GROMACS .gro file of C-alpha atoms in nm:
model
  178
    1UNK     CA    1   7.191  20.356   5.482
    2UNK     CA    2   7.312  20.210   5.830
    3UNK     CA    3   7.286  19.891   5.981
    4UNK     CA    4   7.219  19.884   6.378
    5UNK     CA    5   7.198  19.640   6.606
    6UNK     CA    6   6.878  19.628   6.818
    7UNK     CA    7   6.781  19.473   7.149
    8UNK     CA    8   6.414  19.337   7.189
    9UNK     CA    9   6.343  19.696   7.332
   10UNK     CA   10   6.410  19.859   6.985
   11UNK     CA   11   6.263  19.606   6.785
   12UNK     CA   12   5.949  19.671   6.997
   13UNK     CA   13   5.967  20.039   6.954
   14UNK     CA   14   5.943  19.965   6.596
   15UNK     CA   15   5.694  19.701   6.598
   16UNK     CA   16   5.475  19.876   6.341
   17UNK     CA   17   5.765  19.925   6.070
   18UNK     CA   18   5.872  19.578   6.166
   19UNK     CA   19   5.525  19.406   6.031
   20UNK     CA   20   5.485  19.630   5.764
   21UNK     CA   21   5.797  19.515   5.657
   22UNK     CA   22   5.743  19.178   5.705
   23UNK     CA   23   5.391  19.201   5.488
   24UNK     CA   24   5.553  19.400   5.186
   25UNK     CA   25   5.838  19.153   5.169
   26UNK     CA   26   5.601  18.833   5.200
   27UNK     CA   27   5.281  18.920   5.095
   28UNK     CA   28   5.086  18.811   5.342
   29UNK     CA   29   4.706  18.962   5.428
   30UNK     CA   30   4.634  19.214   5.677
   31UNK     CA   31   4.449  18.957   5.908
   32UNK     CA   32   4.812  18.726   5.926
   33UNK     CA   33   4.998  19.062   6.023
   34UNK     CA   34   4.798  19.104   6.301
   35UNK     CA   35   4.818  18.752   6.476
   36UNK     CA   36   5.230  18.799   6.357
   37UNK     CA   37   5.248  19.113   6.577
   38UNK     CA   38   5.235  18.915   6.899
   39UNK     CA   39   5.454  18.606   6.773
   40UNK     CA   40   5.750  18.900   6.724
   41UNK     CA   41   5.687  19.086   7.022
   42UNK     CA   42   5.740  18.750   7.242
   43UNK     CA   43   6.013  18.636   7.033
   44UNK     CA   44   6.243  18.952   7.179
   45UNK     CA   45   6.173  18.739   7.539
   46UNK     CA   46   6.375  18.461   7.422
   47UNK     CA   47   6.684  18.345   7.487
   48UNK     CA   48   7.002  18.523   7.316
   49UNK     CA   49   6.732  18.710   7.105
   50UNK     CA   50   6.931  18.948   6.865
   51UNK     CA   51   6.827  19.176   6.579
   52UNK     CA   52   6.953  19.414   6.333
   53UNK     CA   53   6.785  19.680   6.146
   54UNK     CA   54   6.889  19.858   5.802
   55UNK     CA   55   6.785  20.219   5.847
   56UNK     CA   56   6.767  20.517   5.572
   57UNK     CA   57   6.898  20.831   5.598
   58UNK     CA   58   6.586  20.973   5.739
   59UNK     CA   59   6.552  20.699   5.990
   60UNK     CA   60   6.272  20.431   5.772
   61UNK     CA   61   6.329  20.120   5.837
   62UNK     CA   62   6.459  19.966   5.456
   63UNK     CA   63   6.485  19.628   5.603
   64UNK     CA   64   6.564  19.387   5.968
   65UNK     CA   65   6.613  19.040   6.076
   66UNK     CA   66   6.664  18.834   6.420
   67UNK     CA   67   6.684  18.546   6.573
   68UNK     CA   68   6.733  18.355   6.905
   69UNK     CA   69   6.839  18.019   7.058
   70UNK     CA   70   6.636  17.783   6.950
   71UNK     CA   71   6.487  17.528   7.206
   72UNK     CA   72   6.283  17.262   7.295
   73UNK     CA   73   5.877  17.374   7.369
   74UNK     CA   74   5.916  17.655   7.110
   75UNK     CA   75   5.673  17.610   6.783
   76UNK     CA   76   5.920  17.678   6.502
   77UNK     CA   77   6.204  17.405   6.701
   78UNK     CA   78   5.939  17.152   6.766
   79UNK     CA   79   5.781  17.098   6.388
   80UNK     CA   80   6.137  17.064   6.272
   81UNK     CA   81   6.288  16.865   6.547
   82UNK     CA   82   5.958  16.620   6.479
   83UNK     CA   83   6.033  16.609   6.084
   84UNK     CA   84   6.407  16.554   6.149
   85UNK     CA   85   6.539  16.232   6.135
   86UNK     CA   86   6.658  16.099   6.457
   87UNK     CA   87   7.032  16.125   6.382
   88UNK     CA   88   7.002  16.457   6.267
   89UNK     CA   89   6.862  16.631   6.542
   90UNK     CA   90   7.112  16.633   6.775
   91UNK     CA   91   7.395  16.759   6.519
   92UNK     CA   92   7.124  17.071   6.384
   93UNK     CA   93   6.875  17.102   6.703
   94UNK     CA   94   7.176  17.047   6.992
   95UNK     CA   95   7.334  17.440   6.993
   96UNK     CA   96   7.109  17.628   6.730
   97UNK     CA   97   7.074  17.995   6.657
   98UNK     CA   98   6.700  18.004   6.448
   99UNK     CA   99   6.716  18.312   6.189
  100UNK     CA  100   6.348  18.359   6.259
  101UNK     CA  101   6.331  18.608   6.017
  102UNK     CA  102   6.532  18.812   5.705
  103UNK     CA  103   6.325  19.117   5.536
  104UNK     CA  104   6.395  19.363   5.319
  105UNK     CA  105   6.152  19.594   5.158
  106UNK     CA  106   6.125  19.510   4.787
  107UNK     CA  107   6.180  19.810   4.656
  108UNK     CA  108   6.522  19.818   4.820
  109UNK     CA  109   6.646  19.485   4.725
  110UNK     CA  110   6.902  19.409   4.522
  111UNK     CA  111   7.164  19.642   4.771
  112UNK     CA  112   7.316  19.420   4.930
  113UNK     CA  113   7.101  19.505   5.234
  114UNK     CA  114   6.987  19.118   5.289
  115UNK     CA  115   7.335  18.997   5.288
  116UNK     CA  116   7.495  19.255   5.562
  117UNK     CA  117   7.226  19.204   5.803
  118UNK     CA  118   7.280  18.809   5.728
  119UNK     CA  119   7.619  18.837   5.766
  120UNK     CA  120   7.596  19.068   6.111
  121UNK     CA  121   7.352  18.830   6.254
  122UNK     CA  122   7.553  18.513   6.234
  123UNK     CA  123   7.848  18.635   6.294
  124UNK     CA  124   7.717  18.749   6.648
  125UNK     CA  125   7.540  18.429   6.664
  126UNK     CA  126   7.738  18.229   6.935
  127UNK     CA  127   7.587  17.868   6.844
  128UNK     CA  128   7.714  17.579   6.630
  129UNK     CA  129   7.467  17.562   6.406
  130UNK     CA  130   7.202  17.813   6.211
  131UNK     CA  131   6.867  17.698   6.052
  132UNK     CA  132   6.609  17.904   5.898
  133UNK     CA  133   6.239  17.842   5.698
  134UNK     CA  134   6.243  17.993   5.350
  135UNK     CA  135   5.939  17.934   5.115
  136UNK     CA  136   6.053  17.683   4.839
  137UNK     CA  137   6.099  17.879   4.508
  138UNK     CA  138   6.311  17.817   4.213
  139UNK     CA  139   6.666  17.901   4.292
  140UNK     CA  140   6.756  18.048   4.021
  141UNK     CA  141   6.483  18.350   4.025
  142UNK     CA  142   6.469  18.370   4.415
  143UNK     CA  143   6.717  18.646   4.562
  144UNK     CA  144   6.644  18.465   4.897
  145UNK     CA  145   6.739  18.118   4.776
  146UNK     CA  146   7.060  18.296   4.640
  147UNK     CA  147   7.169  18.462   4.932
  148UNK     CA  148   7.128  18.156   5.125
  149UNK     CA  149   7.324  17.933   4.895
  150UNK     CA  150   7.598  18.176   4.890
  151UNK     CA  151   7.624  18.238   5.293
  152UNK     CA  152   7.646  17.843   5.249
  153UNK     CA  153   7.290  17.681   5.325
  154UNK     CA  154   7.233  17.347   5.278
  155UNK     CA  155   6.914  17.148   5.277
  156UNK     CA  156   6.829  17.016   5.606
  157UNK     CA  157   6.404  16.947   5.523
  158UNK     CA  158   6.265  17.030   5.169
  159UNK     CA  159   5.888  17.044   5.074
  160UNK     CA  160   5.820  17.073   5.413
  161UNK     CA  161   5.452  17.167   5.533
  162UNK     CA  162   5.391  17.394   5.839
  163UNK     CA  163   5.048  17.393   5.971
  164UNK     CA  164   4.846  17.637   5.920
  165UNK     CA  165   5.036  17.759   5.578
  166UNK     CA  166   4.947  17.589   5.264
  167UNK     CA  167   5.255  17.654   5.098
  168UNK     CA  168   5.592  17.380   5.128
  169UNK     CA  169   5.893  17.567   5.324
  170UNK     CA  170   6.196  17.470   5.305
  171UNK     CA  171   6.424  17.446   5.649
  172UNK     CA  172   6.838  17.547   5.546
  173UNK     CA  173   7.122  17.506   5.786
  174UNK     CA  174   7.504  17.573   5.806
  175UNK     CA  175   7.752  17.545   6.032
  176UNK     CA  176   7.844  17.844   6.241
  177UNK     CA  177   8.080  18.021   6.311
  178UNK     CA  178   8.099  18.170   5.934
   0.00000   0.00000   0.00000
């Protein structure tokens, strides 16, 4: 296994590995990974997009994650900036890398994968602060929820509803740099 770093160029090249990813690791229908295909491919436009890719031996894609800075007028940053209370907005929304997304195929979890492409992506991550969505689940059965806790998330928004997804996220945050 290797970890690389990829620019919004190689992520693109990849797009197809990237949702199928993506859908193994959170289950979603075929119909969501096709409207998700065009949410990635204009995230790599963004502003200090970055990315990382865990890659086998014979060059399959075991697992990826980016992220960008976060800003006012983009989807993701306006729902939480809305749900935020006002005096916490500034200190989570003012400099903030969002860890879009973290994916690992499932039958390679449980490497150690997760946590070096976590670890690679903040530590690049020139902001103050990091924030990511996570679907609540019990912490204790949730390798997610775990991996978080131990890179040191806290709870910035629990229960939280997104439209258009019935289930209640939960937005984490730390403190960067690690």
């Amino acid at each position: 296994m290797r970890l690389v770093r990829w620019r919004g160029e190689d992520l693109l090249a990849r797009l197809d590995d990237v949702i199928a990813v993506y859908g193994e690791a959170m289950g979603y229908s075929v119909q969501l990974l096709q409207t998700r295909r065009g949410y990635v491919a204009g995230h790599t436009r963004r502003e200090s997009f970055q990315a990382v890719a865990t890659l086998d031996d014979e060059d399959n894609l075991l697992g990826f994650g980016y992220g960008y800075r976060g800003t006012s007028g983009q989807w993701w940053h306006d729902q939480v900036r809305n749900a935020l209370r006002r005096e916490h907005r500034k200190f989570w929304l003012g400099d903030c890398f969002e860890l879009v997304e973290l994916h690992v195929r499932p039958h390679a979890q449980g490497h150690g994968i997760g946590a070096r492409q976590l670890h690679d992506l903040l530590t690049q991550a020139p902001q103050q602060t990091v924030l990511l969505s996570t679907p609540e689940a019990p912490e204790a059965t949730s390798r997610a929820w775990r991996l978080y806790r131990r890179f040191g998330f806290v709870d910035v928004l629990r229960h939280f509803n997104f439209p258009g997804d019935d289930r209640p996220f939960a937005v984490l945050g730390r403190q960067l740099p690690l």
